GROMACS .gro file of C-alpha atoms in nm:
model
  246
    1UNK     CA    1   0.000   0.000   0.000
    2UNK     CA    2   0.119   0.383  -0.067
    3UNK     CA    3   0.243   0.440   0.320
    4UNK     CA    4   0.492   0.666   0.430
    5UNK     CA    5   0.599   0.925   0.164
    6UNK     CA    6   0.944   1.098   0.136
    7UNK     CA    7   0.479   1.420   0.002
    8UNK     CA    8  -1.672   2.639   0.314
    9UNK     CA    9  -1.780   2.625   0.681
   10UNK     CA   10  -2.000   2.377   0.782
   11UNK     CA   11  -2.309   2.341   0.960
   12UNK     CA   12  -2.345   2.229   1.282
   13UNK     CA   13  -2.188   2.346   1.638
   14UNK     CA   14  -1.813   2.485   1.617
   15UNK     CA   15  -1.623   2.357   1.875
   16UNK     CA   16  -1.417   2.589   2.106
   17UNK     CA   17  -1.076   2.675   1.936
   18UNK     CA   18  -0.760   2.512   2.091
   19UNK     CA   19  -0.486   2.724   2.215
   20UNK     CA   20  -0.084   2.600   2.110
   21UNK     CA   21   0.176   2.757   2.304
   22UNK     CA   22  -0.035   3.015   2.429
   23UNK     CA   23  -0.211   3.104   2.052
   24UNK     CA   24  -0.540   3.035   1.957
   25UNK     CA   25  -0.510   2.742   1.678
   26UNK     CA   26  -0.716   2.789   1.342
   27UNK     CA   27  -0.990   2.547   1.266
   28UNK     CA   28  -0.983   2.352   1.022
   29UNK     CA   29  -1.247   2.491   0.817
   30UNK     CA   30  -1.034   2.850   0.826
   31UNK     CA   31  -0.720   2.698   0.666
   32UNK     CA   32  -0.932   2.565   0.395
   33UNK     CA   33  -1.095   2.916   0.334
   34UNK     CA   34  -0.744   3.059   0.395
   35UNK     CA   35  -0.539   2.866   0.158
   36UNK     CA   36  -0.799   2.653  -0.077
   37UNK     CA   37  -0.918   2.366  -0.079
   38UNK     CA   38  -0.886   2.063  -0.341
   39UNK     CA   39  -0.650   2.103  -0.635
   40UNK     CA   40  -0.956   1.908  -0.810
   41UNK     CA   41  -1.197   2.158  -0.764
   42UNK     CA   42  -0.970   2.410  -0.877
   43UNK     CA   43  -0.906   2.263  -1.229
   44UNK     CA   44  -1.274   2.277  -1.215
   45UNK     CA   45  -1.322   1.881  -1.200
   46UNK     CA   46  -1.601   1.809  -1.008
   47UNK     CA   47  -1.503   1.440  -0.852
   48UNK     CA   48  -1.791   1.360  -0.681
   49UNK     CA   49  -2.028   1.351  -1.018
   50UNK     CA   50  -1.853   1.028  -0.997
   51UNK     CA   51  -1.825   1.071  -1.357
   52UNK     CA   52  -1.540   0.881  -1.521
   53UNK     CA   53  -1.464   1.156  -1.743
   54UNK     CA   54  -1.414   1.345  -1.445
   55UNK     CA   55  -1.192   1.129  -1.270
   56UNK     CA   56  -0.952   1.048  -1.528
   57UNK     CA   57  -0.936   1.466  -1.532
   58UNK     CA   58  -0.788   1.412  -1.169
   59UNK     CA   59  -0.576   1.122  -1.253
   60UNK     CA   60  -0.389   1.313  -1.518
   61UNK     CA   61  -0.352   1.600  -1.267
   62UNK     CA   62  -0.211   1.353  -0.997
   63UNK     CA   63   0.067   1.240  -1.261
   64UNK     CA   64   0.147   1.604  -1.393
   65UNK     CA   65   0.184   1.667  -0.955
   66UNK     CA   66   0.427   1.360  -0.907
   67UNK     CA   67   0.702   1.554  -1.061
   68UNK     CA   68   0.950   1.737  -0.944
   69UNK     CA   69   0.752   2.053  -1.099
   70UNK     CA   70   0.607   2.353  -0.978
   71UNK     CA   71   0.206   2.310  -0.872
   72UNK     CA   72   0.166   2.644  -1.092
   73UNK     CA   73   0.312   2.451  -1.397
   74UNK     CA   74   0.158   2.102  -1.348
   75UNK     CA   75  -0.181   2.314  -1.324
   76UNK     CA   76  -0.102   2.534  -1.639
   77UNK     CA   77   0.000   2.254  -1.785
   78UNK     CA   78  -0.306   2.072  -1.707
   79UNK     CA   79  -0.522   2.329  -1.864
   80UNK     CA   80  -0.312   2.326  -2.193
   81UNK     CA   81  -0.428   1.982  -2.185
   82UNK     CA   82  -0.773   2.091  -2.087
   83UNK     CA   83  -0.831   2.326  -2.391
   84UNK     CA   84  -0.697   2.092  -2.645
   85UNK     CA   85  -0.945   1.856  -2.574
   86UNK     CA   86  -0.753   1.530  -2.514
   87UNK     CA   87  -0.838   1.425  -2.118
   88UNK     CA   88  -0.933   1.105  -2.199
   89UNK     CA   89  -0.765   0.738  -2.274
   90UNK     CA   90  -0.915   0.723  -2.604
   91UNK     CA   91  -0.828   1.117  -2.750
   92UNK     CA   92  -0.489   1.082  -2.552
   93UNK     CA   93  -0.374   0.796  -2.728
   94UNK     CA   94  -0.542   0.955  -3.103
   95UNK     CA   95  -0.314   1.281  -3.026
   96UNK     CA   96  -0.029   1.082  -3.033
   97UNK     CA   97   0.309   1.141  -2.878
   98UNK     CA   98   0.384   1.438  -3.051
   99UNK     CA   99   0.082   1.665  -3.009
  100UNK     CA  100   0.132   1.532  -2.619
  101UNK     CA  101   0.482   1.674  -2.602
  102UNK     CA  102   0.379   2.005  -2.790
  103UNK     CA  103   0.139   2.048  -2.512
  104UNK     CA  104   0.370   1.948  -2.182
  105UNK     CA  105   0.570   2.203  -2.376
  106UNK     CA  106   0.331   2.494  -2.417
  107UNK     CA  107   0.240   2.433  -2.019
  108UNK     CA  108   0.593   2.430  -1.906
  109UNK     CA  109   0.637   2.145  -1.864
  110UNK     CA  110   0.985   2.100  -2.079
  111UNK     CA  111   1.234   1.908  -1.861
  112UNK     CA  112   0.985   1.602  -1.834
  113UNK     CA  113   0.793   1.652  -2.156
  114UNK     CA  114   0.920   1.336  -2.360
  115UNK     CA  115   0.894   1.006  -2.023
  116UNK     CA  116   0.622   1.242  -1.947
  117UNK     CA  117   0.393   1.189  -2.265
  118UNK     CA  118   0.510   0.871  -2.318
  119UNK     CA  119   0.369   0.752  -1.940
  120UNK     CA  120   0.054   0.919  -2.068
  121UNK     CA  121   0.021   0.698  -2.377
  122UNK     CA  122   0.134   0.386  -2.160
  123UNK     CA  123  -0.145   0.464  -1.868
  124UNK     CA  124  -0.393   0.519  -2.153
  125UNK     CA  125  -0.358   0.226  -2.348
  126UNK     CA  126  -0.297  -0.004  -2.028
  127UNK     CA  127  -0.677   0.184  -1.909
  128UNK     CA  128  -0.848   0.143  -2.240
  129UNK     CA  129  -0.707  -0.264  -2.295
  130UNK     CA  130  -0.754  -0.341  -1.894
  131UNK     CA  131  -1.048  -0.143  -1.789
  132UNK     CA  132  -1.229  -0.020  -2.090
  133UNK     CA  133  -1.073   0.336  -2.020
  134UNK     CA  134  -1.256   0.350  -1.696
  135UNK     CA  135  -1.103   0.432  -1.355
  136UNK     CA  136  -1.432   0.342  -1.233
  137UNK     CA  137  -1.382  -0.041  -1.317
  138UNK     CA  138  -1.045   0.002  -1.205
  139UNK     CA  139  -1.150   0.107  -0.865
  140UNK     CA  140  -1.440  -0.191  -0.882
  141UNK     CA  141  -1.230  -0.488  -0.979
  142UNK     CA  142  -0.986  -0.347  -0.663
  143UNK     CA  143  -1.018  -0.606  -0.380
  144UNK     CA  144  -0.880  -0.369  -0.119
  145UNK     CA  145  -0.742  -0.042  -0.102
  146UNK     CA  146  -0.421  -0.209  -0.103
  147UNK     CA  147  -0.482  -0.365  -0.422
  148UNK     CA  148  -0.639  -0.053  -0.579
  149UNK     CA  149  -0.294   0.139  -0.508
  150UNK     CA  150  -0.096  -0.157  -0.661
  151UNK     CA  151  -0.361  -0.183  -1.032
  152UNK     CA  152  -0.269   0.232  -1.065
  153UNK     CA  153   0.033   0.180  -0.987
  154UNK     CA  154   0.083  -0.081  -1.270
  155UNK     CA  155  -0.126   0.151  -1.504
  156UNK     CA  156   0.211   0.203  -1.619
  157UNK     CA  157   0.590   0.280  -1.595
  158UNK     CA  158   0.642   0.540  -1.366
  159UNK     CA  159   0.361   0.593  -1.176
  160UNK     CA  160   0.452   0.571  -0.812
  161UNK     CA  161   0.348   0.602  -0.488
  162UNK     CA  162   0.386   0.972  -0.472
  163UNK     CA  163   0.147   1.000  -0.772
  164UNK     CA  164  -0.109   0.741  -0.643
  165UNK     CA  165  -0.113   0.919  -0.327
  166UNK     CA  166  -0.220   1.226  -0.488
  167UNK     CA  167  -0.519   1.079  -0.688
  168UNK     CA  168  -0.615   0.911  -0.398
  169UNK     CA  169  -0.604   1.189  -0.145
  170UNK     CA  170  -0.880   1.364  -0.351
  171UNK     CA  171  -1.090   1.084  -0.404
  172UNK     CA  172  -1.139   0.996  -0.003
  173UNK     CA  173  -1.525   0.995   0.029
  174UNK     CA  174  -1.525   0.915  -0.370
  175UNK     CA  175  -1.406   0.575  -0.401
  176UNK     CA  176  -1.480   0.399  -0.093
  177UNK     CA  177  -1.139   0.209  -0.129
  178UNK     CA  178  -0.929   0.583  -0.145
  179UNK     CA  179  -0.779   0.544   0.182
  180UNK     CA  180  -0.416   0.643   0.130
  181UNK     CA  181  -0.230   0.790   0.462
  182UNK     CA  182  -0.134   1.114   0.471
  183UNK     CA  183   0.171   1.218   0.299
  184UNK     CA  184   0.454   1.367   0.458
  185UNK     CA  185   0.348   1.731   0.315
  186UNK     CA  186   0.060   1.684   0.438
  187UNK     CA  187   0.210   1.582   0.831
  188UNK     CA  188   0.445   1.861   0.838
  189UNK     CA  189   0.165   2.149   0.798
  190UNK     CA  190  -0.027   1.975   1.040
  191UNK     CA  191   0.241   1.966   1.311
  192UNK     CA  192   0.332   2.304   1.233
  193UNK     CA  193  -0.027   2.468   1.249
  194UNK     CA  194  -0.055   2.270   1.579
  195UNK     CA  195  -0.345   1.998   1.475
  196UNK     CA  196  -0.145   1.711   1.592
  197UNK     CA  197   0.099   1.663   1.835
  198UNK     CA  198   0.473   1.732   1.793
  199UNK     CA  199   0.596   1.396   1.849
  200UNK     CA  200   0.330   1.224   1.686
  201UNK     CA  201   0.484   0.949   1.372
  202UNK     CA  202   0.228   0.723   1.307
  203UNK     CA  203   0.075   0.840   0.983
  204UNK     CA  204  -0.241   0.599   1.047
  205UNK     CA  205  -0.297   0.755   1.435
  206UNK     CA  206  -0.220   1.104   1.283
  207UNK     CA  207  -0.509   1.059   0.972
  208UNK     CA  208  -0.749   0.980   1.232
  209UNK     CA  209  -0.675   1.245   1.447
  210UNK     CA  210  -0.707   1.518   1.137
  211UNK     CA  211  -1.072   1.316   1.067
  212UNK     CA  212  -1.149   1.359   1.392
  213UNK     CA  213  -1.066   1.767   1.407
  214UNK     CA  214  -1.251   1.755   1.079
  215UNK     CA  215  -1.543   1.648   1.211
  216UNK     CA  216  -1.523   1.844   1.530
  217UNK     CA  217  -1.524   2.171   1.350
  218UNK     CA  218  -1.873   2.061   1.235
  219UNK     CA  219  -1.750   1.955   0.850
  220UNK     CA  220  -1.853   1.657   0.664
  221UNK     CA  221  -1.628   1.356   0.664
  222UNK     CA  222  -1.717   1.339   0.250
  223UNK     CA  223  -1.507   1.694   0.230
  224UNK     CA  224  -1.241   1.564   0.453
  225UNK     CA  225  -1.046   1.564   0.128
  226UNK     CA  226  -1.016   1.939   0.127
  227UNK     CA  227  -0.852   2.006   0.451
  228UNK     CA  228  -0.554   1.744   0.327
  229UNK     CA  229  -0.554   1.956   0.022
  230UNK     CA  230  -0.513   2.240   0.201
  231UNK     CA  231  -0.214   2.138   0.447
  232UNK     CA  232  -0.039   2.066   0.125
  233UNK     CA  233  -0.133   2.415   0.029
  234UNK     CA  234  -0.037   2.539   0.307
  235UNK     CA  235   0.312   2.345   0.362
  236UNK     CA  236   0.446   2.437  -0.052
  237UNK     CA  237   0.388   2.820   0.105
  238UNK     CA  238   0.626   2.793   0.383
  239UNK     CA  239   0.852   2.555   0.098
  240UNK     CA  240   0.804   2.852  -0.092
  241UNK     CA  241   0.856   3.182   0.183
  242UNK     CA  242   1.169   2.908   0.305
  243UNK     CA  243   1.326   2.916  -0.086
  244UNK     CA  244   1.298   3.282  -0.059
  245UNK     CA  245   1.515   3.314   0.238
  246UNK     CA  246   1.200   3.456   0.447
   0.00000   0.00000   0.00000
């Protein structure tokens, strides 16, 4: 299974915030509104249609995030992708290696562009010959979540654990086999902003205790995906503010 990784308001009663050293701790619902939720929702794919369409949309995204690349790139990149018309198996795989390259180009995406479009073309044609081009089937044939991570994984050359734990983050509450652990990113925000416990390692005790503030700051578990989303958010700003020598 993908394990340990070298990566709007509620309803309901709000809970009392916590105090950290003396500060008043944000809620979890604030650091969403703060920083943004999903990277999904910002590409404007709308995951829990449930629409296969829409999650191969994601799955591409996940794979354009697994490289060492800039989030601003992989998401401009994305869109290049987006306005050509070719997010799917079967109009991947008609575009050809070429017109993919052209367009990981155009994006910025130039130091990965050629493994890049030919992973694309591999993941496609494994997808359209294994599953009928479905991620859906995928995720139904999965015995286990385990298993699920191991059939993307073998999608095709390249894809990793980093990139599977990506897709899945943002399909928790989607797929009811998504149930990656949080990704290192994702732990280091957290311990930083205070919502678990300095010396706390175990990534399965530390996912539960971010479900549980979740849900204690009167969200919905299916939206838990956002506030993982948003510690990543929130831990490539202090990457970023750290690069800059601030």
């Amino acid at each position: 299974m993908v394990r340990q990784l070298p990566a709007h308001a509620g309803q309901g009663a709000r809970p009392e915030r916590h105090r950290v050293a003396g500060h008043e701790r944000m809620r979890p619902s604030q650091l969403v509104e703060q920083v943004g939720g999903t990277y999904a929702k910002e590409l404007g794919i709308d995951l829990h249609r449930h629409d296969s369409g829409e999650v191969f949309k994601w799955f591409i995204a996940a794979v354009l995030f697994g490289a060492r690349i800039s989030e601003s790139l992989a998401m401009r990149t994305h869109r290049e992708f987006q306005q050509a018309g070719v997010l799917s198996p079967r109009r991947m795989l008609d575009a050809g290696w070429d017109k993919l390259v052209e367009l990981l180009d155009r994006g910025g995406y130039t130091r990965y562009d050629f493994k890049t479009a030919t992973k694309l073309l591999d993941l496609s044609q494994t997808l359209q010959e294994q599953y009928q081009g479905d991620l859906n089937a995928l995720h139904e044939d999965a015995r286990d979540e385990a298993d699920l991570e191991q059939r993307l994984m073998a999608l095709g050359k390249g894809i990793g654990p980093v990139t599977v734990n990506i897709f899945l983050r943002e399909m928790r509450g989607i797929w009811p086999q998504a149930k990656p652990l949080p990704s290192e990113r994702a732990i280091r925000a957290a311990r930083a902003l205070g919502f678990i416990h300095a010396a706390a390692r175990d990534p399965a005790r530390i996912l539960q205790g971010l479900e549980s503030a979740w849900r204690s700051d009167g969200m919905k578990a299916k939206d838990f995906a956002a506030f993982e989303a948003a510690l990543v958010r929130h831990e490539s700003q202090l990457w970023k503010r750290r690069q800059r020598g601030h």
